Structure formats: structure tokens, C-alpha cells
Amino acid sequence: MTRHLKMDEPATNRLLDKLPSRLTGAPMDRPDGPLKVSGTATYAHEWQLDGKVFGVLARAPVSKGKLVRIDKSAIENLPGVLGVFSEERFLRNPAQGMANEAPEQGVSEISYFGQPIALVVAETFEQARHGAHRLELVCEAASDGVFDPEANNIAPEKPEDDQLDQGDLDKAMAEAAYTVDSTYRTPSHNSAAMEPHCAIASWEGDQLTLYASYQMIKFNVNELADSVGIEPEKVRIVSPYVGGGFGSKLGIAPEAVSAAIAAKELGRPVCVTLTRQQVFENVMRRSESRQRLRLAADKDGKLTGLGHECRVSNLPGESFHEPVLQATHFIYGGDNRRLGMEVARLNRMCAGSVRAPGEAIGMQVLENAMDELAHTSGIDPVELRKRNIPDAHPEEGTPYSSRPFAEALDEGAKRFGWNKRNPKPGQQREGEWLIGMGMAAAARVNILMESKARVILKEDGKAIVETDMTDIGTGTYAILTQVCADMLGLEPENIETRLGDSNFPKASGSGGSFGAASSGSSVYLACLDIRAELARRLGCEESELQLDSGQARGGSKSGSLTGLLAGEAIEAEGHIEPGETKEKVKQATYGSYFAEVAVNAVTGETRVRRMLGVFGAGRILNRKTATSQCYGGMTWGIGMALHEAMEFDMRDGHVVNNDLAEYHIPVNLDVPQLDVVLLEERDDWASPIQAKGLGELGLCGAGAAITNAIFNATGVRVYDYPATLDKILDGLPELDMV
Ligand code: MOS
């Protein structure tokens, strides 16, 4: 049995609100939690396979040029070394994320420093690492590498589908009562997932099994099959636990392809685990950006013009560019609009999706500009944003689906005590600390993806959920169990949710915040089908059926679930597909951030004292895991505001700070108790379970609340992220130190 739904119409039935069991939304503990804290959840590197050997990538010593030859003489007699593998297939599908074309070039063409060239395989990891260090890669270096995205000699590409010119922005700027014209810069970021990338490849005949750590299994199967040159049916990927992805595990990567090729030739399972330095140098970075914001407003602060023009970068030939303008298109009004995108081609590691690609830095900077406008016009920042909420999409004219934006702004202001803020900068002081408050709006596009799941109601009245959906730390095991529990009237203990195996029905995967709503909908649909069958057996209408604690009731009939099953399992597949609702309305998620900071008047150091996020993302499937996503997002916001930046050597484009000692992410002491409020919302247009994406919303502007608070505390506006001490110190007011 299959229940298929194409999302062409809003789902107004809201069945999940009518069921007797209301586990969906509750802060249920993760079923996988005990396994994870006891070390018994098997992560990619931990699979024990007979005869397993280890591979370590050897990487390009030049930033641009050609590989002439590989000299193996230095490692041929090293103990334990089993072979060196290098070929074009390594890079057919580098880790670029979704829907990208593979570049034409193979490994003989080197386009960035540290590019994987060869895999050295040995009996132990240490032997392989030694071999990889000793292996000589003879390269011919080209002298025309480009490393600086703002170098004068760059002719950036302008992707056609990411330009907008509407009305006359220059005229709007000239006639406006208030204007802002500011240029901001944001640095490259690393996803810094806790689990380094790993793949173990194992062949049985022509059948390849990959134990790995990936976010999007059904795509990863195709990518791996394509890279290795076999049929997708011959590939199985197993990825039940993923120690964080944040985009870095969206696409198949060199560790998987090289492991598969080496394992085939050696006839033994090959494990390739990246070191932290390799994660920094070979996994995608978020592009740095230069963003020029122009705002034109009338005397009431209403936008008449909005300009957002940016430059990002990537390797030559890569189709991805950071979609910085994504939320700028729809969050605020303003008839005269110019949105532009430029891509500089650099010989730096690949740029790709890093958590909340686009909005993470686009909203951050837009919200700084809005703060500038609030300051210039003397209008309160919360009020200014509310005045600019458009009635319809300012470019397409479409209406919005559920949009609790004003509510998030008001609720946040009320809870945070925003009315205590002095709008004049530099007025509040505690000893040598200057105190300030700032706020920013949050917005992120909402996406529904095709997704399938199987639900089996077994003869004993317990259920199994199977889908190749992944849980990248987000709580998928929990939420799918909860939806199934409510739909079938079962205790969560009686449901086993199995994920991350390509043998299961093909899901959306985890990316773009679409995982929970998409895979949750597929489980919902499978359960609908099972409910229909149970209603038929009981002899009642589907709409009358009540399932609760193993009992079925409907019309005047009742019976036990096991009685209705009569010794036979019922199996159903749910299949959700996006449809016309994505065109008929603009679907997005919204929120607000409020932060209080203390900036040290002597050192320029910023400490975040309090931070609140208020978010609306449709139906919340699990308040605990959803809140954790927001904590994580806001913590990224603190990192983006104050700490995080990948530094590139401008001579050869290599990553200078390639580990967690030198790439500074916020640690416990940098993060105060964060407060998260999830608004009660149902978006009927988004999915049959009225849920939208949440995973990335927590950092779609969060950093701006902090830098806006720094301005309120000190009067210093930081245009070049992150707001480190050196950028604040010079602008600080003279203080009488007691
Ligand atoms: Mo996300 S950056 O689409 O995993």
C-alpha cells in the first residue's frame, strides 16, 4: 500500500491536533540518546569489519598546476603499506553539496592547495599516515593562481538567475528621507562538525557497501555510483548516526570515492577518516562575502528602496554560490530594488553549503543595515521592522503563508525587556564594561522535499518505521517515532525507528532545514494508509477511527489492534512530494533575536550576557530537540559575530587556521544561558503535518543582534566580521577609570 500526496493544496485537516495521543510536539527524549551517551551508537569510523585496512589521503603541495607523476619509491618498502591509489575518479563528485555538476577536470589538474591526489593504504592508520607524508607528488606549479576575492584583476561572474533590478533604486536613494549605504564583509566559515568525515568501503563481488557519515543517502548513493562507475543498485550506504553535518556531509566526498576504489582493488575493506586539518582544508567552506547594502526610507521609516549587492567566491567551474540574497527578496518591502550577485573564481578550497547557506550571512548583514536605519531615523529597531513587513511578496506579488513575524518581534521585545534599552549608544556603564542591547530579525526560506517512509504495524501491535532519512544530531529518531505513535495510538517504546540505510525507502535527507517536515510527512502518510486499512477491518469510517493504547474504536465498533491484525502485519509506504503550494504562496520561517552584551572599555573584549530567540516554524514536532536546534544556531551566531573566521594565506590560498585550536568557535564560557521561545503555529501550506524547517533559523541573523548590541554599548559599528577586539578598541569612548 502506498499513500502519495503532492502538496498542491493547503492541508487544513490538521489531524495531528485531533488524535487522542498528543506526543507530537512534546519534549520527548531522543530514543538514540542512551546509545550516544554510552558510546554504543556506531559512528562511521567504528564499524568493525574483518580485514579492515586504512587509507590516508595525500594532497597537493601546490595551489594550481598539474600533477606530473607520483613517485612511490620512498614508500614502497615501508612496513604495512599495501598500495597507492590515484585516479580521475577521485574527484568526479567532490563535496559540493546538492545539485552540483562535477567539474570536468580530474586529479591531474590541481586547483587548490591540499586537493586530494592519492590514497595511501596500509594495515594501520599510522602506517598509512606515514606513507602519505613520505609519498612524493611531483607537480608543475602554475604561477597564475588567484587567491584574493577582491583583487583588482578579477573579473567576477554574474550568475544570471541571481540578479534583480526593479524600479529605480538610485532615484529612491536620492529622494529618501533617510538612507543607509554600507559595505560589510564576512569571512569564510568551517562547519566544524564534531565527527570528522569517514567512510569504510567494503565489496562483496560487484556489490559495494559504504559505512559512512552523510546527510542525504539517496543522493549519496547516486553520486558514489557515478563516481565509481557502477549502477546505483550496486551501492548500499549505511549511515545511522552522524556526528553533525551542517552541510559538510551533504555530498559524497573524496574519502568515500577513494575508499571504494582502493577496497575494490585490494579485496579488503578500506577505512578513510579525515584528520581535523583535512576537514578544514578539503570539506566545503562557507564563502566569504562582501555585501553592499543600500536602504532608502521615507520619513516614517518605510522602505522605498532596497539594494543588496554582494560578491562571494568559489573554485573555477563550481556551480554553487552562497545564496546570500535569499531572504532579502521577501522579508521587507520597498518598491525599488537592486539585488546583485558576483562570484570570484579563486584557487581556494571548494565553497559550498554551510548551515543556513545564504541567510546566515545575508540576514546578518541586512539586519545590521536595518539597525543603521533605525539609528539614523530615530525609529525603534523593533518598530522599524514591523513597519516594513510587506503585505505581499515585494517582487512576485504572491501572498505569504503563515507568517508570525510581527508576533516574534513583539514577543521577543516584551520578554527581553527591550523597553529598558537606551537608544543612544555608549550610555550604560558598569565599571570598565559598557553595556548595550541589540536585536535582529530572523528569516529563512522553507522547503519541502520529496520523501518516502515505510511503516510496518506488526502482528503484535508494535510498529517499525523505516526510511533512509538521516539523524545528524537533529532529533529525527525522536520526531518520526512521535508522529507514528500519535497516528497509530502506540507508546513510543513500541515503535522502532530505523534510519540511514539506503535499503530503506528514499527520504529527503537532512539539509536545508527540510528534513523534519519532509520525512515527518512521509511517516504521517504511511500511517494514514494503515489507519484506513484498520478502519476498513473495524467497519467504520476512516475519519471516525480512534486509536489509543492498542485499542481501536470507530462508529459504534471497537476492538483491539492485535485482534484486527489477526496475526498479520500491515505495511504501508508514505510518499510526500512538493507541489503547487510552493508557487501559490511564499513560505518561510521567521523570528527575532535579542542580545545584551558587555564590551570592555579597556580591552575591547565583548561578552554576550543574555540572548533570546523567538521563532515560528510551523508545528513543532519535539520541543526539546527543536529548542536544541535553536540553541545551536544562536551559538553559531555568537561565533559568527565574535570569533569565527577561516584565514587564507594570500600567497597560495592555503588555510592557515586549520584546526579547532586556531579556528575559534564559541566555547562554554562564551555562551550565556540562551532563551528560546517557539511560537505556536500551523502552516497548512507547508506540509500535511503543518510543520516547517527550523534547523537553520537559529542563525539567520543571530550575529547581527550581537553586533547591533555592540553598537548600542559603544557607538562602534563593525563592518568587518568577526567583531574582534582590534576592530572595536580604537572606536571606544574615553572613559574615566576609577
Ligand atoms: Mo545544510 S547547510 O543544507 O546541511
XYZ file of C-alpha atoms and ligand atoms in Angstrom:
742
model
C 0.000 0.000 0.000
C 1.238 3.472 -0.798
C -0.185 6.809 0.206
C 1.078 9.571 -2.046
C 0.495 13.277 -1.578
C 1.625 16.065 -3.834
C 1.386 19.288 -1.904
C -0.871 21.192 -4.324
C -3.394 22.432 -1.774
C -3.143 23.540 1.850
C -3.647 20.708 4.344
C -6.401 22.123 6.513
C -7.463 18.891 8.184
C -4.787 19.091 10.937
C -5.362 15.506 12.005
C -2.424 15.591 14.427
C -4.365 18.091 16.543
C -7.353 15.765 16.818
C -5.757 12.495 17.854
C -6.161 11.191 21.400
C -2.420 10.779 21.893
C -0.595 14.102 21.655
C 3.037 13.088 21.765
C 3.964 15.110 18.677
C 5.377 18.386 19.904
C 6.124 17.068 23.389
C 9.742 17.332 24.601
C 10.291 13.580 24.343
C 13.832 12.334 24.997
C 15.705 11.022 21.987
C 15.394 7.221 21.683
C 19.017 7.257 20.492
C 20.214 9.330 23.454
C 21.237 6.429 25.739
C 23.176 4.812 22.882
C 25.033 8.025 22.188
C 25.983 8.847 25.758
C 27.070 5.278 26.439
C 29.238 5.111 23.326
C 27.234 2.294 21.756
C 25.801 4.199 18.802
C 28.048 3.135 15.925
C 29.546 6.088 14.056
C 31.214 5.624 10.683
C 34.777 5.073 11.902
C 33.668 2.481 14.446
C 32.315 -0.289 12.211
C 34.342 -3.432 12.817
C 34.891 -5.340 9.581
C 37.200 -8.323 9.122
C 40.417 -7.437 7.354
C 39.789 -3.696 7.527
C 42.755 -1.559 6.455
C 43.293 2.191 6.497
C 43.786 4.834 3.870
C 45.144 8.352 4.254
C 44.836 10.974 1.534
C 47.980 12.514 0.092
C 47.304 16.047 -1.059
C 48.516 18.653 -3.488
C 51.604 20.639 -2.438
C 50.774 23.437 -4.923
C 47.679 25.614 -5.329
C 47.428 25.492 -9.071
C 49.080 23.381 -11.702
C 49.471 19.819 -12.834
C 50.373 16.541 -11.251
C 53.308 15.241 -13.304
C 53.850 11.923 -11.572
C 53.658 10.151 -8.281
C 56.987 8.871 -7.035
C 56.270 5.824 -4.896
C 59.886 4.822 -4.301
C 60.082 6.357 -0.829
C 57.205 4.317 0.495
C 57.395 1.020 -1.358
C 59.279 -0.741 1.411
C 57.617 0.923 4.364
C 56.084 -1.574 6.783
C 52.398 -2.237 6.318
C 51.924 -0.196 3.151
C 49.589 -2.005 0.771
C 49.239 0.380 -2.114
C 48.856 3.847 -3.555
C 45.727 4.726 -5.468
C 45.213 7.775 -7.579
C 42.909 8.441 -10.450
C 40.483 10.753 -12.129
C 37.505 9.149 -10.438
C 38.563 10.570 -7.046
C 37.104 13.928 -7.805
C 34.184 13.260 -10.097
C 31.911 14.315 -7.257
C 33.754 16.429 -4.747
C 31.927 17.502 -1.626
C 29.968 20.348 -3.098
C 26.549 19.643 -1.793
C 23.293 19.327 -3.591
C 22.562 19.599 -7.259
C 26.010 20.495 -8.422
C 27.680 19.478 -11.590
C 31.021 17.815 -11.221
C 33.895 19.816 -12.623
C 35.411 18.464 -15.801
C 38.936 18.199 -14.544
C 40.452 15.157 -12.869
C 43.233 14.891 -10.302
C 45.974 15.722 -12.776
C 44.648 19.293 -12.755
C 45.278 20.889 -9.387
C 43.089 23.830 -8.497
C 43.717 24.385 -4.806
C 46.357 23.751 -2.175
C 45.740 20.488 -0.347
C 43.489 18.970 -3.021
C 43.335 15.164 -2.594
C 45.531 13.437 -5.169
C 46.196 9.938 -3.936
C 45.262 7.475 -1.241
C 47.937 5.534 0.603
C 46.568 2.343 2.141
C 48.263 0.369 4.906
C 47.489 -2.173 7.590
C 47.228 0.536 10.257
C 46.230 4.183 10.221
C 49.670 5.230 11.458
C 51.439 3.338 8.681
C 49.150 4.876 6.093
C 49.697 8.351 7.511
C 53.448 7.838 7.424
C 53.200 6.685 3.821
C 51.065 9.658 2.833
C 53.649 12.026 4.329
C 56.517 10.318 2.545
C 54.836 9.921 -0.833
C 56.275 12.311 -3.380
C 53.784 14.111 -5.574
C 55.731 15.683 -8.397
C 53.801 18.732 -9.538
C 54.214 21.509 -12.013
C 53.059 24.714 -10.366
C 51.293 27.391 -12.366
C 52.032 30.979 -11.401
C 48.624 32.478 -12.130
C 46.679 31.251 -9.096
C 44.073 33.705 -7.774
C 43.621 33.887 -4.014
C 42.140 37.247 -3.126
C 38.422 37.656 -3.886
C 38.799 41.423 -4.093
C 41.958 41.541 -6.183
C 41.885 44.204 -8.881
C 42.438 41.812 -11.757
C 39.375 39.696 -11.013
C 36.505 39.692 -13.478
C 33.791 38.094 -11.404
C 30.959 36.090 -12.949
C 27.438 37.406 -12.503
C 25.053 34.449 -12.276
C 22.038 35.401 -14.395
C 19.425 33.880 -12.131
C 20.578 35.891 -9.129
C 20.186 39.495 -10.318
C 17.202 41.756 -9.843
C 16.630 45.326 -10.954
C 13.179 46.608 -10.095
C 12.126 50.269 -10.236
C 14.841 52.869 -9.745
C 16.967 52.426 -6.650
C 19.236 55.403 -7.355
C 16.236 57.699 -7.571
C 14.761 56.238 -4.405
C 18.068 56.853 -2.625
C 18.202 60.436 -3.868
C 14.661 61.205 -2.755
C 14.645 59.330 0.548
C 14.233 60.960 3.950
C 16.750 58.529 5.411
C 19.360 56.376 3.719
C 21.955 53.775 4.537
C 24.773 52.842 2.158
C 27.207 50.498 3.859
C 29.551 47.733 2.853
C 30.130 44.795 5.151
C 32.488 41.848 4.926
C 32.063 38.372 6.347
C 34.813 35.714 6.384
C 34.778 32.072 5.354
C 33.401 29.619 7.897
C 34.013 25.947 8.503
C 31.157 23.678 9.505
C 33.362 22.161 12.236
C 31.122 19.153 12.827
C 32.315 17.177 15.828
C 32.643 13.910 13.890
C 35.326 14.097 11.210
C 34.352 12.694 7.816
C 34.840 8.969 7.458
C 33.942 6.210 5.025
C 34.589 2.479 5.149
C 34.136 0.745 1.795
C 33.587 -2.982 1.509
C 32.888 -5.083 -1.585
C 31.177 -8.419 -1.990
C 31.617 -9.284 -5.630
C 30.285 -6.280 -7.522
C 28.213 -5.043 -4.584
C 29.638 -2.058 -2.710
C 28.683 -1.228 0.875
C 29.789 2.074 2.328
C 29.643 2.740 6.061
C 29.850 6.470 6.178
C 28.682 9.746 7.615
C 26.396 11.518 5.186
C 23.273 13.668 5.278
C 21.435 12.729 2.068
C 21.607 8.997 1.442
C 19.573 8.686 -1.751
C 21.662 11.353 -3.466
C 24.882 9.992 -1.999
C 24.163 6.545 -3.482
C 23.847 8.041 -6.963
C 26.925 10.219 -6.523
C 29.044 7.299 -5.339
C 27.795 5.003 -8.101
C 28.544 7.704 -10.661
C 31.993 8.339 -9.228
C 32.987 4.700 -9.122
C 31.290 3.902 -12.431
C 28.755 1.302 -11.301
C 24.958 1.117 -11.180
C 23.244 2.721 -8.152
C 21.581 -0.635 -7.424
C 25.032 -1.988 -6.617
C 25.644 0.589 -3.894
C 24.429 0.456 -0.322
C 25.201 3.265 2.115
C 24.811 2.791 5.857
C 24.825 5.940 7.959
C 22.643 5.510 11.051
C 24.444 8.055 13.263
C 26.030 11.249 12.058
C 28.049 13.419 14.406
C 26.946 16.715 12.899
C 26.905 17.728 9.268
C 25.888 21.378 8.828
C 26.166 20.927 5.070
C 29.644 19.407 5.071
C 28.214 15.904 4.621
C 25.545 16.725 2.030
C 27.509 15.318 -0.871
C 29.756 12.329 -1.385
C 33.372 13.288 -0.824
C 36.884 12.084 -1.698
C 37.149 9.870 1.377
C 34.283 7.716 0.109
C 35.296 7.528 -3.532
C 38.943 6.765 -2.771
C 37.995 4.143 -0.165
C 35.682 2.441 -2.657
C 38.305 2.340 -5.410
C 41.057 1.077 -3.110
C 38.818 -1.533 -1.448
C 37.834 -2.958 -4.812
C 41.436 -3.388 -5.889
C 42.735 -4.707 -2.574
C 39.800 -7.010 -1.901
C 39.660 -5.743 1.688
C 37.521 -3.143 3.464
C 39.232 0.254 3.427
C 38.575 2.941 6.031
C 39.384 6.563 5.234
C 38.933 9.021 8.075
C 39.876 12.641 7.609
C 42.041 14.369 10.172
C 40.719 17.625 11.586
C 43.176 19.513 9.363
C 41.861 17.692 6.310
C 38.302 18.534 7.325
C 39.311 22.182 7.384
C 41.124 22.037 4.054
C 39.047 19.606 1.991
C 35.474 19.894 3.169
C 33.476 22.845 1.882
C 33.871 26.284 3.372
C 31.205 28.932 3.539
C 32.285 31.628 1.108
C 33.499 34.911 2.448
C 31.371 37.814 1.277
C 31.444 41.500 0.562
C 27.955 42.940 0.816
C 26.837 46.436 -0.066
C 23.506 47.361 1.493
C 21.504 50.349 0.408
C 18.310 51.310 2.182
C 16.076 54.222 1.248
C 13.246 55.108 3.614
C 10.548 57.763 3.882
C 10.115 59.909 7.000
C 8.173 57.102 8.721
C 10.963 54.629 8.130
C 9.090 52.786 5.415
C 11.463 51.421 2.821
C 11.127 52.859 -0.650
C 14.294 51.222 -1.903
C 16.439 48.233 -1.035
C 19.793 47.326 -2.525
C 21.820 44.239 -1.651
C 24.797 43.521 -3.863
C 27.405 41.008 -2.942
C 30.485 39.191 -4.022
C 31.271 35.636 -2.971
C 33.765 33.131 -4.320
C 34.310 29.544 -5.341
C 36.669 27.328 -7.306
C 36.608 27.679 -11.098
C 33.752 25.691 -12.613
C 31.761 25.137 -9.423
C 28.068 25.884 -9.872
C 27.312 26.640 -6.215
C 27.418 30.147 -4.899
C 26.400 31.211 -1.422
C 22.758 32.351 -1.910
C 23.215 35.476 0.186
C 20.145 37.267 -1.194
C 17.647 34.523 -0.434
C 15.706 36.204 2.380
C 16.336 39.756 1.170
C 13.871 39.044 -1.628
C 10.884 38.608 0.630
C 11.404 39.821 4.199
C 10.939 43.576 3.717
C 9.075 45.771 1.272
C 10.432 48.643 -0.831
C 9.405 49.078 -4.452
C 12.774 49.998 -5.889
C 15.122 47.078 -5.574
C 18.529 46.083 -6.821
C 19.857 42.705 -5.801
C 23.049 41.500 -7.359
C 25.446 38.589 -7.081
C 29.051 38.254 -8.195
C 31.228 35.191 -7.955
C 35.005 35.464 -7.924
C 36.855 32.383 -9.128
C 39.610 31.529 -6.682
C 42.168 28.797 -6.154
C 40.953 28.219 -2.657
C 39.228 25.118 -1.358
C 35.671 24.494 -2.550
C 32.885 26.703 -1.212
C 29.545 25.069 -0.528
C 26.623 24.790 1.812
C 27.388 25.549 5.428
C 24.461 25.730 7.825
C 21.828 28.201 6.595
C 23.651 28.904 3.336
C 22.654 32.407 2.285
C 20.666 33.732 5.199
C 23.379 33.026 7.767
C 25.429 35.913 6.397
C 22.835 37.682 4.235
C 20.370 38.254 7.057
C 23.217 39.086 9.407
C 24.296 41.993 7.251
C 20.796 43.109 6.205
C 19.911 43.286 9.899
C 22.973 45.420 10.605
C 21.855 47.805 7.889
C 18.343 47.904 9.350
C 19.915 48.817 12.693
C 21.777 51.638 10.978
C 18.498 52.855 9.507
C 16.816 52.681 12.910
C 19.623 54.745 14.411
C 19.636 57.295 11.581
C 15.873 57.742 11.560
C 15.422 57.585 15.330
C 12.807 54.865 14.966
C 12.921 51.971 17.387
C 14.519 48.910 15.689
C 11.577 46.625 16.511
C 9.052 49.170 15.292
C 11.088 49.852 12.135
C 10.957 46.197 11.154
C 7.245 45.942 11.831
C 6.577 48.934 9.575
C 8.373 47.191 6.748
C 6.591 43.851 6.777
C 5.116 43.681 3.268
C 1.532 42.692 2.509
C 2.584 40.602 -0.463
C 5.905 39.414 -1.854
C 7.563 42.677 -2.962
C 8.867 41.181 -6.212
C 6.427 38.421 -7.116
C 3.200 39.720 -5.604
C 2.302 36.344 -4.088
C 0.689 36.172 -0.661
C 2.525 34.720 2.307
C 1.580 31.544 4.116
C 1.537 31.606 7.910
C 3.993 34.352 8.956
C 4.270 35.150 12.687
C 6.965 37.754 12.084
C 5.409 40.705 13.923
C 4.446 38.370 16.738
C 8.053 37.159 17.071
C 9.276 40.763 17.195
C 6.723 41.812 19.826
C 7.067 38.688 21.928
C 10.846 38.984 21.934
C 10.784 42.668 22.864
C 8.391 42.010 25.716
C 10.266 39.037 27.143
C 13.684 40.629 26.830
C 12.778 43.930 28.441
C 13.595 45.869 25.274
C 11.855 48.967 26.639
C 14.753 49.365 29.107
C 17.213 49.951 26.275
C 18.613 53.431 25.850
C 18.668 54.084 22.089
C 21.622 56.435 22.479
C 24.879 54.440 22.213
C 27.500 54.356 24.962
C 25.247 55.410 27.801
C 25.274 52.412 30.101
C 28.386 51.566 32.054
C 29.281 49.120 34.819
C 32.852 49.734 35.943
C 35.030 49.171 32.912
C 32.229 47.491 30.965
C 29.958 49.229 28.514
C 26.565 47.589 28.279
C 24.261 47.514 25.268
C 21.253 45.789 23.791
C 20.663 44.834 20.187
C 18.125 42.950 18.185
C 17.737 41.446 14.730
C 15.092 39.646 12.731
C 15.339 36.038 11.572
C 14.073 34.718 8.250
C 14.743 31.609 6.229
C 13.145 30.088 3.139
C 11.034 26.986 3.734
C 11.458 23.918 1.554
C 9.528 20.659 1.298
C 11.389 17.789 -0.380
C 10.191 14.519 -1.812
C 10.430 11.859 0.861
C 9.346 8.269 1.421
C 8.991 6.089 4.505
C 7.662 2.638 5.302
C 5.663 1.869 8.423
C 5.044 -1.718 9.433
C 2.398 -2.410 12.067
C 3.456 -5.860 13.190
C 1.075 -8.630 14.247
C 1.980 -7.999 17.897
C 0.730 -4.424 17.635
C 4.178 -2.847 17.663
C 5.478 -0.758 14.786
C 8.632 -0.273 12.757
C 9.447 2.882 10.805
C 11.996 2.574 8.021
C 13.403 5.345 5.855
C 16.847 6.284 4.554
C 16.389 9.638 6.278
C 19.335 10.606 8.498
C 19.603 11.941 12.037
C 22.537 14.330 12.055
C 22.018 15.171 15.701
C 18.781 16.966 14.917
C 16.362 14.502 16.549
C 14.952 12.566 13.585
C 14.702 9.312 15.563
C 12.561 11.135 18.108
C 10.210 13.047 15.824
C 9.429 10.174 13.457
C 8.679 7.973 16.471
C 6.378 10.673 17.836
C 4.393 11.120 14.627
C 3.976 7.354 14.279
C 2.996 6.998 17.953
C 0.190 9.536 17.610
C -1.098 8.243 14.301
C -1.244 4.608 15.426
C -2.061 5.201 19.085
C 1.067 3.444 20.299
C 3.519 4.048 23.112
C 6.871 5.263 21.748
C 8.560 2.261 23.397
C 6.617 0.071 20.984
C 7.990 1.776 17.912
C 11.378 1.108 16.417
C 12.588 3.788 14.027
C 15.339 2.696 11.649
C 17.243 5.316 9.668
C 20.257 5.952 7.499
C 20.286 2.838 5.303
C 19.830 3.047 1.553
C 17.927 -0.250 1.653
C 15.039 1.700 3.173
C 12.623 3.952 1.237
C 14.263 7.064 -0.144
C 13.832 10.141 2.026
C 14.602 13.823 1.695
C 17.776 13.502 3.705
C 18.905 16.193 6.114
C 19.662 19.541 4.522
C 18.201 22.981 4.059
C 16.112 22.531 7.217
C 13.706 20.393 5.167
C 14.338 17.045 6.857
C 11.869 17.037 9.719
C 8.809 18.315 7.844
C 9.522 16.202 4.745
C 10.336 12.896 6.414
C 7.720 13.505 9.119
C 5.111 13.928 6.379
C 6.107 10.642 4.760
C 5.646 8.774 8.041
C 2.332 10.556 8.559
C 1.129 9.443 5.120
C 2.192 5.830 5.641
C 0.287 5.808 8.933
C -2.794 7.295 7.211
C -2.821 4.289 4.942
C -2.571 1.902 7.875
C -5.392 3.760 9.601
C -7.554 3.366 6.500
C -6.974 -0.368 6.494
C -7.717 -0.652 10.209
C -10.942 1.364 9.744
C -11.965 -0.971 6.955
C -11.361 -4.011 9.138
C -13.200 -2.490 12.068
C -16.057 -1.428 9.820
C -16.025 2.310 10.438
C -15.239 5.475 8.529
C -11.572 6.428 8.423
C -12.473 9.785 9.915
C -14.167 8.133 12.889
C -11.249 5.876 13.779
C -9.687 6.426 17.189
C -6.529 4.528 18.038
C -5.358 4.657 21.618
C -3.056 2.374 23.605
C -3.549 -0.606 21.335
C -7.327 -0.215 21.108
C -9.356 0.798 18.057
C -12.765 2.488 18.183
C -14.957 3.981 15.496
C -18.662 4.418 14.890
C -20.160 2.015 17.392
C -17.416 -0.563 16.900
C -14.361 -1.320 18.960
C -11.626 -3.910 19.087
C -8.024 -4.496 19.980
C -5.322 -3.702 17.477
C -3.917 -7.225 17.664
C -7.414 -8.606 17.054
C -7.772 -6.512 13.910
C -4.329 -7.559 12.746
C -5.259 -11.238 13.182
C -1.719 -12.477 13.086
C -0.641 -10.475 10.050
C 1.365 -7.277 9.777
C 0.103 -4.255 7.841
C 2.742 -2.465 5.848
C 2.394 0.889 4.120
C 4.596 3.398 2.374
C 4.120 7.150 2.608
C 5.300 9.427 -0.185
C 5.262 13.212 0.022
C 6.120 15.458 -2.889
C 6.256 19.227 -3.122
C 3.544 20.694 -5.337
C 1.812 23.909 -6.237
C 1.713 25.318 -2.710
C 5.329 26.285 -3.156
C 4.327 28.627 -6.015
C 0.950 29.788 -4.730
C 2.323 31.305 -1.540
C 5.660 32.446 -0.178
C 6.587 30.026 2.582
C 9.236 30.958 5.071
C 10.092 30.869 8.745
C 10.576 33.939 10.912
C 11.844 35.020 14.253
C 13.696 37.579 16.298
C 16.890 37.702 18.326
C 17.673 39.943 21.258
C 21.099 40.202 22.851
C 22.721 42.075 25.688
C 26.474 42.499 25.581
C 29.165 43.952 27.770
C 32.152 45.436 25.957
C 35.288 46.010 27.949
C 36.299 49.638 27.623
C 39.961 48.810 28.256
C 40.445 45.742 26.040
C 37.562 45.867 23.558
C 36.506 42.346 24.517
C 32.828 41.552 24.041
C 30.936 39.193 26.313
C 27.394 38.144 25.470
C 25.395 38.409 28.680
C 21.927 37.375 27.630
C 20.395 36.196 24.397
C 16.831 35.382 23.427
C 15.446 33.887 20.240
C 11.765 33.735 19.341
C 10.918 31.528 16.380
C 7.938 30.447 14.319
C 8.443 27.355 12.185
C 5.003 25.831 11.861
C 4.117 22.858 14.012
C 6.973 21.991 16.338
C 7.446 18.212 16.328
C 9.521 17.959 19.505
C 10.009 20.992 21.740
C 13.235 19.667 23.225
C 15.078 18.791 20.027
C 13.690 21.910 18.295
C 14.904 24.112 21.136
C 18.316 22.435 20.930
C 18.495 23.306 17.243
C 17.872 26.940 18.145
C 20.487 26.869 20.916
C 22.950 25.511 18.366
C 22.022 28.115 15.771
C 22.301 31.013 18.194
C 25.646 29.666 19.392
C 26.794 29.789 15.757
C 25.519 33.366 15.736
C 27.800 34.185 18.662
C 30.674 32.527 16.812
C 29.962 34.415 13.598
C 29.669 37.713 15.447
C 32.750 37.411 17.639
C 35.096 34.539 16.803
C 34.867 32.528 13.622
C 36.945 33.213 10.531
C 38.938 30.982 8.228
C 42.202 32.691 7.382
C 43.761 32.103 3.965
C 47.363 32.694 3.048
C 47.168 35.175 0.190
C 50.337 33.742 -1.364
C 48.952 30.290 -2.077
C 45.389 30.206 -0.765
C 46.057 27.595 1.890
C 44.052 27.549 5.099
C 46.183 28.975 7.887
C 43.998 28.136 10.879
C 43.141 24.568 10.011
C 42.141 23.151 13.381
C 39.935 23.867 16.366
C 42.827 25.408 18.286
C 43.221 28.208 15.758
C 39.709 28.428 14.284
C 37.818 29.860 17.204
C 34.338 28.614 17.835
C 32.476 29.736 20.947
C 33.125 27.556 23.971
C 31.003 27.188 27.080
C 32.240 30.388 28.696
C 31.371 32.371 25.583
C 27.748 31.268 25.637
C 25.392 32.513 28.340
C 22.134 30.732 29.097
C 20.218 31.140 25.869
C 16.461 31.558 25.935
C 14.390 30.119 23.135
C 10.672 30.647 22.588
C 8.883 28.580 19.958
C 5.671 30.179 18.768
C 2.536 28.076 18.404
C 1.970 27.963 14.659
C 0.449 25.730 11.973
C 1.343 26.270 8.325
C -1.211 24.375 6.266
C 0.556 25.310 3.030
C 3.896 23.865 4.078
C 3.204 20.194 4.723
C 0.368 17.821 5.706
C 1.675 17.963 9.273
C 1.753 21.812 9.187
C 5.462 21.806 10.055
C 8.216 23.914 8.502
C 12.010 23.828 8.751
C 13.749 25.018 11.895
C 17.323 23.698 11.964
C 18.907 26.749 10.375
C 16.580 29.521 11.525
C 18.573 29.976 14.753
C 21.469 31.590 12.888
C 19.713 33.566 10.159
C 20.604 36.964 11.567
C 21.655 35.990 15.104
C 25.120 37.529 14.820
C 23.599 40.909 13.954
C 21.772 41.089 17.281
C 25.195 40.901 18.929
C 26.989 43.404 16.707
C 23.992 45.753 16.944
C 24.293 45.431 20.732
C 27.989 46.301 20.461
C 26.983 49.491 18.626
C 24.446 50.308 21.318
C 27.049 49.680 24.018
C 29.906 51.601 22.423
C 28.877 53.528 19.325
C 31.260 51.338 17.287
C 29.816 49.775 14.146
C 31.831 46.773 12.977
C 31.714 46.351 9.202
C 34.200 43.526 9.016
C 33.223 40.317 10.762
C 34.047 38.912 13.262
C 33.960 41.751 15.788
C 37.305 41.021 17.386
C 38.916 43.289 19.955
C 41.145 45.123 17.493
C 38.165 46.312 15.450
C 36.417 47.773 18.487
C 39.231 49.191 20.564
C 40.050 52.283 18.503
C 36.465 53.481 18.427
C 35.771 53.198 22.135
C 34.860 56.371 24.023
C 37.353 57.735 26.527
C 36.312 56.628 29.977
C 37.336 57.952 33.359
C 38.715 54.886 35.021
C 38.198 54.845 38.731
Mo 22.502 22.245 5.176
S 23.987 23.625 5.056
O 21.652 22.356 3.714
O 23.061 20.816 5.683
